[in-house]
Protein backbone atom coordinates (compact mmCIF):
# COMPACT_ATOMS: atom_id res chain seq x y z
CA UNK A 1 0.00 0.00 0.00
CA UNK A 2 1.08 3.52 -0.76
CA UNK A 3 2.06 5.44 2.31
CA UNK A 4 2.16 9.22 2.47
CA UNK A 5 3.46 10.42 5.79
CA UNK A 6 3.16 13.93 7.16
CA UNK A 7 5.57 14.66 9.96
CA UNK A 8 3.13 16.33 12.37
CA UNK A 9 -0.53 15.73 13.09
CA UNK A 10 -0.99 18.95 15.06
CA UNK A 11 1.18 22.05 15.12
CA UNK A 12 0.83 25.33 17.00
CA UNK A 13 2.96 28.28 15.91
CA UNK A 14 3.13 32.00 16.59
CA UNK A 15 2.58 34.76 14.06
CA UNK A 16 5.79 35.54 12.20
CA UNK A 17 7.42 32.17 12.79
CA UNK A 18 8.87 30.17 9.90
CA UNK A 19 7.04 26.87 9.61
CA UNK A 20 8.09 23.70 7.81
CA UNK A 21 5.59 20.98 6.97
CA UNK A 22 7.20 17.77 5.77
CA UNK A 23 5.73 15.04 3.59
CA UNK A 24 7.30 11.75 2.56
CA UNK A 25 5.91 9.11 0.20
CA UNK A 26 7.25 5.60 -0.22
CA UNK A 27 5.98 4.58 -3.66
CA UNK A 28 8.38 6.35 -5.99
CA UNK A 29 5.64 8.71 -7.19
CA UNK A 30 6.68 11.53 -9.48
CA UNK A 31 3.93 13.98 -8.53
CA UNK A 32 3.46 15.51 -5.11
CA UNK A 33 0.94 18.10 -3.95
CA UNK A 34 0.13 20.38 -1.05
CA UNK A 35 -3.52 21.28 -0.40
CA UNK A 36 -5.14 23.21 2.39
CA UNK A 37 -8.63 22.42 3.57
CA UNK A 38 -10.93 24.95 5.22
CA UNK A 39 -14.60 24.60 6.22
CA UNK A 40 -16.86 25.83 3.45
CA UNK A 41 -13.97 26.20 1.00
CA UNK A 42 -12.98 22.58 0.40
CA UNK A 43 -9.51 21.52 -0.70
CA UNK A 44 -7.45 24.15 -2.49
CA UNK A 45 -4.13 23.47 -4.18
CA UNK A 46 -1.17 25.46 -2.90
CA UNK A 47 1.76 24.03 -4.87
CA UNK A 48 2.66 20.87 -6.69
CA UNK A 49 5.76 19.23 -8.06
CA UNK A 50 6.15 16.73 -10.88
CA UNK A 51 9.87 16.09 -10.46
CA UNK A 52 12.80 16.74 -8.18
CA UNK A 53 13.56 20.48 -7.95
CA UNK A 54 10.49 21.28 -10.09
CA UNK A 55 7.52 23.15 -8.68
CA UNK A 56 4.34 24.72 -9.97
CA UNK A 57 2.01 27.19 -8.27
CA UNK A 58 -1.47 26.04 -7.54
CA UNK A 59 -4.50 28.18 -6.87
CA UNK A 60 -3.36 29.83 -3.63
CA UNK A 61 0.47 30.00 -3.48
CA UNK A 62 0.74 33.38 -1.76
CA UNK A 63 2.55 33.19 1.56
CA UNK A 64 3.93 29.71 0.85
CA UNK A 65 6.97 28.17 -0.78
CA UNK A 66 7.98 24.55 -1.38
CA UNK A 67 11.07 22.44 -1.68
CA UNK A 68 11.62 19.11 -3.42
CA UNK A 69 15.26 18.09 -3.12
CA UNK A 70 14.54 14.35 -3.17
CA UNK A 71 11.85 12.47 -5.05
CA UNK A 72 10.19 11.09 -1.94
CA UNK A 73 10.04 14.32 0.06
CA UNK A 74 8.02 17.49 -0.52
CA UNK A 75 8.18 20.30 2.02
CA UNK A 76 5.79 23.21 2.45
CA UNK A 77 7.26 26.35 3.98
CA UNK A 78 5.43 29.25 5.54
CA UNK A 79 8.06 31.98 5.54
CA UNK A 80 6.26 34.13 8.10
CA UNK A 81 3.16 32.44 9.48
CA UNK A 82 -0.02 34.46 9.77
CA UNK A 83 -3.31 33.72 11.50
CA UNK A 84 -5.10 33.28 8.15
CA UNK A 85 -2.84 30.31 7.49
CA UNK A 86 -4.50 28.39 10.30
CA UNK A 87 -5.83 25.38 8.42
CA UNK A 88 -5.63 21.65 7.74
CA UNK A 89 -2.78 20.92 5.35
CA UNK A 90 -2.91 17.78 3.25
CA UNK A 91 -0.06 16.33 1.25
CA UNK A 92 -0.71 13.94 -1.66
CA UNK A 93 1.20 12.03 -4.30
CA UNK A 94 0.45 10.31 -7.59
CA UNK A 95 2.09 8.46 -10.44
CA UNK A 96 3.03 10.37 -13.55
CA UNK A 97 2.74 7.54 -16.03
CA UNK A 98 -0.24 7.39 -18.34
CA UNK A 99 -3.47 8.98 -17.37
CA UNK A 100 -3.48 8.36 -13.66
CA UNK A 101 -4.99 11.10 -11.62
CA UNK A 102 -5.58 9.07 -8.47
CA UNK A 103 -4.08 10.89 -5.51
CA UNK A 104 -2.92 9.23 -2.31
CA UNK A 105 -3.20 11.49 0.73
CA UNK A 106 -1.36 11.84 3.99
CA UNK A 107 -3.27 12.13 7.27
CA UNK A 108 -3.00 15.89 7.35
CA UNK A 109 -1.42 18.49 9.63
CA UNK A 110 -3.74 20.76 11.57
CA UNK A 111 -1.81 24.01 11.89
CA UNK A 112 -2.87 26.72 14.31
CA UNK A 113 -1.16 30.10 14.08
CA UNK A 114 -1.68 32.25 17.16
CA UNK B 1 -12.27 27.99 -15.58
CA UNK B 2 -12.63 24.39 -14.45
CA UNK B 3 -15.26 23.98 -11.78
CA UNK B 4 -16.71 21.29 -9.53
CA UNK B 5 -19.95 21.87 -7.64
CA UNK B 6 -21.26 19.40 -5.10
CA UNK B 7 -24.72 19.26 -3.59
CA UNK B 8 -26.02 19.18 -1.01
CA UNK B 9 -23.25 20.65 1.16
CA UNK B 10 -24.54 18.72 4.14
CA UNK B 11 -27.04 15.99 4.78
CA UNK B 12 -28.38 14.22 7.85
CA UNK B 13 -30.05 10.84 7.45
CA UNK B 14 -31.07 7.90 9.62
CA UNK B 15 -29.37 4.53 9.49
CA UNK B 16 -30.85 2.40 6.74
CA UNK B 17 -31.71 5.33 4.48
CA UNK B 18 -30.45 5.58 0.91
CA UNK B 19 -28.65 8.78 -0.08
CA UNK B 20 -27.64 10.33 -3.38
CA UNK B 21 -24.81 12.83 -3.56
CA UNK B 22 -24.39 15.04 -6.60
CA UNK B 23 -21.38 16.42 -8.41
CA UNK B 24 -21.57 18.66 -11.47
CA UNK B 25 -18.52 19.85 -13.32
CA UNK B 26 -17.17 22.07 -16.05
CA UNK B 27 -13.84 21.21 -17.59
CA UNK B 28 -12.18 21.38 -20.99
CA UNK B 29 -10.94 18.00 -22.23
CA UNK B 30 -12.61 15.79 -19.65
CA UNK B 31 -10.46 12.83 -18.61
CA UNK B 32 -11.97 11.50 -15.40
CA UNK B 33 -13.96 12.24 -12.28
CA UNK B 34 -12.96 10.91 -8.89
CA UNK B 35 -14.82 10.39 -5.62
CA UNK B 36 -13.11 10.35 -2.22
CA UNK B 37 -14.35 9.71 1.31
CA UNK B 38 -12.83 11.73 4.14
CA UNK B 39 -13.40 10.76 7.72
CA UNK B 40 -11.22 12.39 10.34
CA UNK B 41 -7.98 11.94 8.49
CA UNK B 42 -6.81 11.42 4.91
CA UNK B 43 -9.29 11.35 2.03
CA UNK B 44 -9.48 7.78 0.76
CA UNK B 45 -10.18 6.90 -2.86
CA UNK B 46 -13.59 5.48 -3.74
CA UNK B 47 -14.10 5.57 -7.50
CA UNK B 48 -12.65 6.92 -10.72
CA UNK B 49 -15.12 7.35 -13.58
CA UNK B 50 -14.16 7.89 -17.18
CA UNK B 51 -17.08 6.59 -19.25
CA UNK B 52 -20.71 7.65 -19.28
CA UNK B 53 -23.39 5.27 -18.11
CA UNK B 54 -21.14 2.61 -16.60
CA UNK B 55 -21.88 2.11 -12.93
CA UNK B 56 -19.01 1.48 -10.57
CA UNK B 57 -19.92 -0.42 -7.43
CA UNK B 58 -18.25 -1.24 -4.16
CA UNK B 59 -20.47 -2.85 -1.55
CA UNK B 60 -23.26 -0.44 -0.70
CA UNK B 61 -21.65 2.41 -2.64
CA UNK B 62 -22.10 3.00 -6.34
CA UNK B 63 -21.40 5.82 -8.74
CA UNK B 64 -22.22 6.75 -12.30
CA UNK B 65 -21.17 9.47 -14.72
CA UNK B 66 -23.19 11.40 -17.28
CA UNK B 67 -20.78 13.14 -19.67
CA UNK B 68 -23.57 14.69 -21.69
CA UNK B 69 -25.16 16.45 -18.72
CA UNK B 70 -21.79 16.89 -16.96
CA UNK B 71 -22.54 15.33 -13.62
CA UNK B 72 -21.95 12.31 -11.47
CA UNK B 73 -23.86 10.81 -8.56
CA UNK B 74 -22.69 8.76 -5.63
CA UNK B 75 -25.30 6.46 -4.09
CA UNK B 76 -25.09 4.87 -0.67
CA UNK B 77 -27.74 2.30 0.20
CA UNK B 78 -28.64 1.05 3.69
CA UNK B 79 -26.51 3.75 5.30
CA UNK B 80 -24.58 3.02 8.48
CA UNK B 81 -23.07 5.36 11.07
CA UNK B 82 -19.66 4.48 9.61
CA UNK B 83 -20.68 6.19 6.39
CA UNK B 84 -20.60 9.54 8.20
CA UNK B 85 -17.89 11.51 6.42
CA UNK B 86 -17.20 14.24 3.94
CA UNK B 87 -17.54 12.98 0.37
CA UNK B 88 -15.35 14.78 -2.14
CA UNK B 89 -15.67 14.94 -5.89
CA UNK B 90 -12.70 15.98 -8.05
CA UNK B 91 -11.60 16.37 -11.66
CA UNK B 92 -8.17 16.85 -13.22
CA UNK B 93 -7.97 20.15 -15.10
CA UNK B 94 -6.90 19.99 -18.74
CA UNK B 95 -3.20 19.26 -19.15
CA UNK B 96 -2.54 18.66 -15.47
CA UNK B 97 -2.21 15.76 -13.06
CA UNK B 98 -3.48 17.71 -10.08
CA UNK B 99 -7.11 17.52 -8.98
CA UNK B 100 -9.65 20.31 -8.57
CA UNK B 101 -12.01 19.46 -5.74
CA UNK B 102 -15.58 20.43 -4.98
CA UNK B 103 -16.38 21.73 -1.51
CA UNK B 104 -17.61 18.34 -0.43
CA UNK B 105 -20.83 16.94 1.00
CA UNK B 106 -20.84 16.34 4.74
CA UNK B 107 -22.97 13.26 5.44
CA UNK B 108 -24.11 12.51 8.96
CA UNK B 109 -25.83 9.18 9.61
CA UNK B 110 -27.66 9.01 12.91
CA UNK B 111 -28.79 5.77 14.61
PDB file of C-alpha atoms in Angstrom:
ATOM      1  CA  UNK A   1       0.000   0.000   0.000  1.00  0.00           C
ATOM      2  CA  UNK A   2       1.079   3.516  -0.761  1.00  0.00           C
ATOM      3  CA  UNK A   3       2.059   5.440   2.309  1.00  0.00           C
ATOM      4  CA  UNK A   4       2.156   9.220   2.468  1.00  0.00           C
ATOM      5  CA  UNK A   5       3.458  10.420   5.793  1.00  0.00           C
ATOM      6  CA  UNK A   6       3.161  13.927   7.162  1.00  0.00           C
ATOM      7  CA  UNK A   7       5.566  14.665   9.955  1.00  0.00           C
ATOM      8  CA  UNK A   8       3.131  16.333  12.375  1.00  0.00           C
ATOM      9  CA  UNK A   9      -0.533  15.729  13.086  1.00  0.00           C
ATOM     10  CA  UNK A  10      -0.989  18.948  15.057  1.00  0.00           C
ATOM     11  CA  UNK A  11       1.182  22.047  15.124  1.00  0.00           C
ATOM     12  CA  UNK A  12       0.826  25.333  17.001  1.00  0.00           C
ATOM     13  CA  UNK A  13       2.962  28.278  15.914  1.00  0.00           C
ATOM     14  CA  UNK A  14       3.131  31.997  16.594  1.00  0.00           C
ATOM     15  CA  UNK A  15       2.576  34.762  14.062  1.00  0.00           C
ATOM     16  CA  UNK A  16       5.787  35.540  12.201  1.00  0.00           C
ATOM     17  CA  UNK A  17       7.417  32.168  12.792  1.00  0.00           C
ATOM     18  CA  UNK A  18       8.871  30.167   9.905  1.00  0.00           C
ATOM     19  CA  UNK A  19       7.038  26.869   9.611  1.00  0.00           C
ATOM     20  CA  UNK A  20       8.093  23.699   7.815  1.00  0.00           C
ATOM     21  CA  UNK A  21       5.587  20.975   6.966  1.00  0.00           C
ATOM     22  CA  UNK A  22       7.197  17.773   5.773  1.00  0.00           C
ATOM     23  CA  UNK A  23       5.732  15.043   3.595  1.00  0.00           C
ATOM     24  CA  UNK A  24       7.300  11.746   2.562  1.00  0.00           C
ATOM     25  CA  UNK A  25       5.907   9.107   0.196  1.00  0.00           C
ATOM     26  CA  UNK A  26       7.251   5.600  -0.221  1.00  0.00           C
ATOM     27  CA  UNK A  27       5.978   4.581  -3.664  1.00  0.00           C
ATOM     28  CA  UNK A  28       8.383   6.352  -5.987  1.00  0.00           C
ATOM     29  CA  UNK A  29       5.642   8.713  -7.193  1.00  0.00           C
ATOM     30  CA  UNK A  30       6.678  11.532  -9.482  1.00  0.00           C
ATOM     31  CA  UNK A  31       3.927  13.978  -8.534  1.00  0.00           C
ATOM     32  CA  UNK A  32       3.457  15.510  -5.107  1.00  0.00           C
ATOM     33  CA  UNK A  33       0.938  18.103  -3.948  1.00  0.00           C
ATOM     34  CA  UNK A  34       0.129  20.381  -1.051  1.00  0.00           C
ATOM     35  CA  UNK A  35      -3.516  21.281  -0.399  1.00  0.00           C
ATOM     36  CA  UNK A  36      -5.138  23.214   2.386  1.00  0.00           C
ATOM     37  CA  UNK A  37      -8.635  22.420   3.573  1.00  0.00           C
ATOM     38  CA  UNK A  38     -10.930  24.947   5.217  1.00  0.00           C
ATOM     39  CA  UNK A  39     -14.598  24.597   6.215  1.00  0.00           C
ATOM     40  CA  UNK A  40     -16.856  25.831   3.455  1.00  0.00           C
ATOM     41  CA  UNK A  41     -13.973  26.197   0.999  1.00  0.00           C
ATOM     42  CA  UNK A  42     -12.981  22.584   0.400  1.00  0.00           C
ATOM     43  CA  UNK A  43      -9.511  21.518  -0.698  1.00  0.00           C
ATOM     44  CA  UNK A  44      -7.452  24.148  -2.486  1.00  0.00           C
ATOM     45  CA  UNK A  45      -4.134  23.474  -4.184  1.00  0.00           C
ATOM     46  CA  UNK A  46      -1.173  25.464  -2.901  1.00  0.00           C
ATOM     47  CA  UNK A  47       1.763  24.028  -4.866  1.00  0.00           C
ATOM     48  CA  UNK A  48       2.661  20.868  -6.691  1.00  0.00           C
ATOM     49  CA  UNK A  49       5.764  19.232  -8.056  1.00  0.00           C
ATOM     50  CA  UNK A  50       6.151  16.730 -10.876  1.00  0.00           C
ATOM     51  CA  UNK A  51       9.872  16.086 -10.462  1.00  0.00           C
ATOM     52  CA  UNK A  52      12.796  16.742  -8.175  1.00  0.00           C
ATOM     53  CA  UNK A  53      13.560  20.479  -7.952  1.00  0.00           C
ATOM     54  CA  UNK A  54      10.492  21.281 -10.089  1.00  0.00           C
ATOM     55  CA  UNK A  55       7.520  23.148  -8.679  1.00  0.00           C
ATOM     56  CA  UNK A  56       4.341  24.723  -9.969  1.00  0.00           C
ATOM     57  CA  UNK A  57       2.013  27.191  -8.275  1.00  0.00           C
ATOM     58  CA  UNK A  58      -1.471  26.041  -7.540  1.00  0.00           C
ATOM     59  CA  UNK A  59      -4.502  28.184  -6.875  1.00  0.00           C
ATOM     60  CA  UNK A  60      -3.364  29.833  -3.628  1.00  0.00           C
ATOM     61  CA  UNK A  61       0.467  29.996  -3.479  1.00  0.00           C
ATOM     62  CA  UNK A  62       0.738  33.377  -1.760  1.00  0.00           C
ATOM     63  CA  UNK A  63       2.550  33.190   1.563  1.00  0.00           C
ATOM     64  CA  UNK A  64       3.931  29.713   0.848  1.00  0.00           C
ATOM     65  CA  UNK A  65       6.971  28.170  -0.780  1.00  0.00           C
ATOM     66  CA  UNK A  66       7.979  24.553  -1.377  1.00  0.00           C
ATOM     67  CA  UNK A  67      11.072  22.436  -1.678  1.00  0.00           C
ATOM     68  CA  UNK A  68      11.624  19.114  -3.419  1.00  0.00           C
ATOM     69  CA  UNK A  69      15.261  18.089  -3.121  1.00  0.00           C
ATOM     70  CA  UNK A  70      14.542  14.349  -3.168  1.00  0.00           C
ATOM     71  CA  UNK A  71      11.846  12.467  -5.045  1.00  0.00           C
ATOM     72  CA  UNK A  72      10.190  11.091  -1.942  1.00  0.00           C
ATOM     73  CA  UNK A  73      10.045  14.323   0.064  1.00  0.00           C
ATOM     74  CA  UNK A  74       8.023  17.495  -0.516  1.00  0.00           C
ATOM     75  CA  UNK A  75       8.180  20.303   2.015  1.00  0.00           C
ATOM     76  CA  UNK A  76       5.793  23.210   2.447  1.00  0.00           C
ATOM     77  CA  UNK A  77       7.265  26.354   3.979  1.00  0.00           C
ATOM     78  CA  UNK A  78       5.430  29.249   5.536  1.00  0.00           C
ATOM     79  CA  UNK A  79       8.064  31.981   5.540  1.00  0.00           C
ATOM     80  CA  UNK A  80       6.256  34.130   8.103  1.00  0.00           C
ATOM     81  CA  UNK A  81       3.164  32.444   9.482  1.00  0.00           C
ATOM     82  CA  UNK A  82      -0.020  34.463   9.775  1.00  0.00           C
ATOM     83  CA  UNK A  83      -3.313  33.725  11.502  1.00  0.00           C
ATOM     84  CA  UNK A  84      -5.095  33.281   8.155  1.00  0.00           C
ATOM     85  CA  UNK A  85      -2.838  30.308   7.495  1.00  0.00           C
ATOM     86  CA  UNK A  86      -4.500  28.388  10.302  1.00  0.00           C
ATOM     87  CA  UNK A  87      -5.833  25.376   8.418  1.00  0.00           C
ATOM     88  CA  UNK A  88      -5.631  21.647   7.739  1.00  0.00           C
ATOM     89  CA  UNK A  89      -2.777  20.922   5.352  1.00  0.00           C
ATOM     90  CA  UNK A  90      -2.913  17.782   3.245  1.00  0.00           C
ATOM     91  CA  UNK A  91      -0.057  16.327   1.245  1.00  0.00           C
ATOM     92  CA  UNK A  92      -0.710  13.940  -1.655  1.00  0.00           C
ATOM     93  CA  UNK A  93       1.201  12.028  -4.297  1.00  0.00           C
ATOM     94  CA  UNK A  94       0.446  10.314  -7.594  1.00  0.00           C
ATOM     95  CA  UNK A  95       2.087   8.462 -10.437  1.00  0.00           C
ATOM     96  CA  UNK A  96       3.028  10.370 -13.551  1.00  0.00           C
ATOM     97  CA  UNK A  97       2.740   7.542 -16.029  1.00  0.00           C
ATOM     98  CA  UNK A  98      -0.240   7.387 -18.337  1.00  0.00           C
ATOM     99  CA  UNK A  99      -3.473   8.981 -17.366  1.00  0.00           C
ATOM    100  CA  UNK A 100      -3.484   8.359 -13.665  1.00  0.00           C
ATOM    101  CA  UNK A 101      -4.991  11.101 -11.619  1.00  0.00           C
ATOM    102  CA  UNK A 102      -5.584   9.072  -8.474  1.00  0.00           C
ATOM    103  CA  UNK A 103      -4.076  10.889  -5.510  1.00  0.00           C
ATOM    104  CA  UNK A 104      -2.920   9.235  -2.309  1.00  0.00           C
ATOM    105  CA  UNK A 105      -3.204  11.493   0.732  1.00  0.00           C
ATOM    106  CA  UNK A 106      -1.363  11.843   3.986  1.00  0.00           C
ATOM    107  CA  UNK A 107      -3.270  12.131   7.267  1.00  0.00           C
ATOM    108  CA  UNK A 108      -3.000  15.890   7.353  1.00  0.00           C
ATOM    109  CA  UNK A 109      -1.422  18.486   9.627  1.00  0.00           C
ATOM    110  CA  UNK A 110      -3.741  20.759  11.572  1.00  0.00           C
ATOM    111  CA  UNK A 111      -1.806  24.011  11.893  1.00  0.00           C
ATOM    112  CA  UNK A 112      -2.873  26.717  14.307  1.00  0.00           C
ATOM    113  CA  UNK A 113      -1.157  30.099  14.077  1.00  0.00           C
ATOM    114  CA  UNK A 114      -1.678  32.247  17.159  1.00  0.00           C
TER     115      UNK A 114
ATOM    116  CA  UNK B   1     -12.272  27.986 -15.580  1.00  0.00           C
ATOM    117  CA  UNK B   2     -12.634  24.388 -14.451  1.00  0.00           C
ATOM    118  CA  UNK B   3     -15.259  23.980 -11.783  1.00  0.00           C
ATOM    119  CA  UNK B   4     -16.706  21.287  -9.532  1.00  0.00           C
ATOM    120  CA  UNK B   5     -19.954  21.867  -7.643  1.00  0.00           C
ATOM    121  CA  UNK B   6     -21.263  19.402  -5.104  1.00  0.00           C
ATOM    122  CA  UNK B   7     -24.720  19.256  -3.593  1.00  0.00           C
ATOM    123  CA  UNK B   8     -26.016  19.180  -1.010  1.00  0.00           C
ATOM    124  CA  UNK B   9     -23.254  20.652   1.160  1.00  0.00           C
ATOM    125  CA  UNK B  10     -24.539  18.722   4.145  1.00  0.00           C
ATOM    126  CA  UNK B  11     -27.038  15.986   4.775  1.00  0.00           C
ATOM    127  CA  UNK B  12     -28.379  14.221   7.854  1.00  0.00           C
ATOM    128  CA  UNK B  13     -30.054  10.842   7.454  1.00  0.00           C
ATOM    129  CA  UNK B  14     -31.069   7.895   9.621  1.00  0.00           C
ATOM    130  CA  UNK B  15     -29.371   4.529   9.490  1.00  0.00           C
ATOM    131  CA  UNK B  16     -30.847   2.399   6.738  1.00  0.00           C
ATOM    132  CA  UNK B  17     -31.711   5.329   4.484  1.00  0.00           C
ATOM    133  CA  UNK B  18     -30.452   5.582   0.910  1.00  0.00           C
ATOM    134  CA  UNK B  19     -28.650   8.780  -0.083  1.00  0.00           C
ATOM    135  CA  UNK B  20     -27.644  10.327  -3.381  1.00  0.00           C
ATOM    136  CA  UNK B  21     -24.812  12.834  -3.555  1.00  0.00           C
ATOM    137  CA  UNK B  22     -24.391  15.036  -6.595  1.00  0.00           C
ATOM    138  CA  UNK B  23     -21.385  16.420  -8.407  1.00  0.00           C
ATOM    139  CA  UNK B  24     -21.571  18.663 -11.465  1.00  0.00           C
ATOM    140  CA  UNK B  25     -18.518  19.851 -13.318  1.00  0.00           C
ATOM    141  CA  UNK B  26     -17.172  22.071 -16.048  1.00  0.00           C
ATOM    142  CA  UNK B  27     -13.841  21.210 -17.594  1.00  0.00           C
ATOM    143  CA  UNK B  28     -12.178  21.377 -20.985  1.00  0.00           C
ATOM    144  CA  UNK B  29     -10.945  18.000 -22.227  1.00  0.00           C
ATOM    145  CA  UNK B  30     -12.614  15.787 -19.655  1.00  0.00           C
ATOM    146  CA  UNK B  31     -10.464  12.826 -18.608  1.00  0.00           C
ATOM    147  CA  UNK B  32     -11.971  11.500 -15.403  1.00  0.00           C
ATOM    148  CA  UNK B  33     -13.963  12.238 -12.284  1.00  0.00           C
ATOM    149  CA  UNK B  34     -12.956  10.906  -8.889  1.00  0.00           C
ATOM    150  CA  UNK B  35     -14.821  10.390  -5.618  1.00  0.00           C
ATOM    151  CA  UNK B  36     -13.106  10.349  -2.220  1.00  0.00           C
ATOM    152  CA  UNK B  37     -14.348   9.714   1.306  1.00  0.00           C
ATOM    153  CA  UNK B  38     -12.835  11.731   4.139  1.00  0.00           C
ATOM    154  CA  UNK B  39     -13.401  10.759   7.723  1.00  0.00           C
ATOM    155  CA  UNK B  40     -11.222  12.387  10.340  1.00  0.00           C
ATOM    156  CA  UNK B  41      -7.983  11.937   8.487  1.00  0.00           C
ATOM    157  CA  UNK B  42      -6.812  11.419   4.914  1.00  0.00           C
ATOM    158  CA  UNK B  43      -9.287  11.347   2.029  1.00  0.00           C
ATOM    159  CA  UNK B  44      -9.477   7.782   0.756  1.00  0.00           C
ATOM    160  CA  UNK B  45     -10.179   6.901  -2.861  1.00  0.00           C
ATOM    161  CA  UNK B  46     -13.588   5.480  -3.743  1.00  0.00           C
ATOM    162  CA  UNK B  47     -14.098   5.570  -7.504  1.00  0.00           C
ATOM    163  CA  UNK B  48     -12.648   6.919 -10.723  1.00  0.00           C
ATOM    164  CA  UNK B  49     -15.122   7.351 -13.578  1.00  0.00           C
ATOM    165  CA  UNK B  50     -14.156   7.892 -17.177  1.00  0.00           C
ATOM    166  CA  UNK B  51     -17.083   6.593 -19.250  1.00  0.00           C
ATOM    167  CA  UNK B  52     -20.707   7.649 -19.283  1.00  0.00           C
ATOM    168  CA  UNK B  53     -23.386   5.275 -18.108  1.00  0.00           C
ATOM    169  CA  UNK B  54     -21.144   2.612 -16.602  1.00  0.00           C
ATOM    170  CA  UNK B  55     -21.877   2.107 -12.931  1.00  0.00           C
ATOM    171  CA  UNK B  56     -19.011   1.480 -10.569  1.00  0.00           C
ATOM    172  CA  UNK B  57     -19.923  -0.421  -7.431  1.00  0.00           C
ATOM    173  CA  UNK B  58     -18.249  -1.242  -4.162  1.00  0.00           C
ATOM    174  CA  UNK B  59     -20.466  -2.846  -1.555  1.00  0.00           C
ATOM    175  CA  UNK B  60     -23.259  -0.437  -0.704  1.00  0.00           C
ATOM    176  CA  UNK B  61     -21.650   2.415  -2.640  1.00  0.00           C
ATOM    177  CA  UNK B  62     -22.104   3.003  -6.344  1.00  0.00           C
ATOM    178  CA  UNK B  63     -21.401   5.824  -8.739  1.00  0.00           C
ATOM    179  CA  UNK B  64     -22.221   6.749 -12.295  1.00  0.00           C
ATOM    180  CA  UNK B  65     -21.174   9.472 -14.716  1.00  0.00           C
ATOM    181  CA  UNK B  66     -23.187  11.402 -17.284  1.00  0.00           C
ATOM    182  CA  UNK B  67     -20.779  13.143 -19.670  1.00  0.00           C
ATOM    183  CA  UNK B  68     -23.567  14.692 -21.692  1.00  0.00           C
ATOM    184  CA  UNK B  69     -25.164  16.452 -18.720  1.00  0.00           C
ATOM    185  CA  UNK B  70     -21.786  16.894 -16.957  1.00  0.00           C
ATOM    186  CA  UNK B  71     -22.544  15.326 -13.618  1.00  0.00           C
ATOM    187  CA  UNK B  72     -21.950  12.312 -11.466  1.00  0.00           C
ATOM    188  CA  UNK B  73     -23.865  10.810  -8.559  1.00  0.00           C
ATOM    189  CA  UNK B  74     -22.694   8.757  -5.633  1.00  0.00           C
ATOM    190  CA  UNK B  75     -25.301   6.462  -4.087  1.00  0.00           C
ATOM    191  CA  UNK B  76     -25.090   4.871  -0.674  1.00  0.00           C
ATOM    192  CA  UNK B  77     -27.741   2.301   0.204  1.00  0.00           C
ATOM    193  CA  UNK B  78     -28.636   1.054   3.685  1.00  0.00           C
ATOM    194  CA  UNK B  79     -26.507   3.751   5.302  1.00  0.00           C
ATOM    195  CA  UNK B  80     -24.583   3.021   8.482  1.00  0.00           C
ATOM    196  CA  UNK B  81     -23.071   5.363  11.072  1.00  0.00           C
ATOM    197  CA  UNK B  82     -19.663   4.482   9.614  1.00  0.00           C
ATOM    198  CA  UNK B  83     -20.680   6.191   6.390  1.00  0.00           C
ATOM    199  CA  UNK B  84     -20.596   9.538   8.198  1.00  0.00           C
ATOM    200  CA  UNK B  85     -17.889  11.507   6.424  1.00  0.00           C
ATOM    201  CA  UNK B  86     -17.204  14.244   3.935  1.00  0.00           C
ATOM    202  CA  UNK B  87     -17.536  12.984   0.367  1.00  0.00           C
ATOM    203  CA  UNK B  88     -15.347  14.781  -2.136  1.00  0.00           C
ATOM    204  CA  UNK B  89     -15.667  14.938  -5.892  1.00  0.00           C
ATOM    205  CA  UNK B  90     -12.703  15.979  -8.047  1.00  0.00           C
ATOM    206  CA  UNK B  91     -11.600  16.375 -11.665  1.00  0.00           C
ATOM    207  CA  UNK B  92      -8.173  16.852 -13.217  1.00  0.00           C
ATOM    208  CA  UNK B  93      -7.970  20.152 -15.095  1.00  0.00           C
ATOM    209  CA  UNK B  94      -6.899  19.989 -18.741  1.00  0.00           C
ATOM    210  CA  UNK B  95      -3.202  19.263 -19.154  1.00  0.00           C
ATOM    211  CA  UNK B  96      -2.542  18.662 -15.472  1.00  0.00           C
ATOM    212  CA  UNK B  97      -2.206  15.758 -13.057  1.00  0.00           C
ATOM    213  CA  UNK B  98      -3.481  17.715 -10.084  1.00  0.00           C
ATOM    214  CA  UNK B  99      -7.114  17.522  -8.979  1.00  0.00           C
ATOM    215  CA  UNK B 100      -9.654  20.314  -8.575  1.00  0.00           C
ATOM    216  CA  UNK B 101     -12.015  19.464  -5.740  1.00  0.00           C
ATOM    217  CA  UNK B 102     -15.575  20.428  -4.985  1.00  0.00           C
ATOM    218  CA  UNK B 103     -16.381  21.733  -1.514  1.00  0.00           C
ATOM    219  CA  UNK B 104     -17.606  18.340  -0.430  1.00  0.00           C
ATOM    220  CA  UNK B 105     -20.827  16.940   1.004  1.00  0.00           C
ATOM    221  CA  UNK B 106     -20.841  16.338   4.741  1.00  0.00           C
ATOM    222  CA  UNK B 107     -22.968  13.263   5.439  1.00  0.00           C
ATOM    223  CA  UNK B 108     -24.111  12.508   8.963  1.00  0.00           C
ATOM    224  CA  UNK B 109     -25.831   9.176   9.607  1.00  0.00           C
ATOM    225  CA  UNK B 110     -27.659   9.011  12.913  1.00  0.00           C
ATOM    226  CA  UNK B 111     -28.787   5.770  14.614  1.00  0.00           C
TER     227      UNK B 111
END
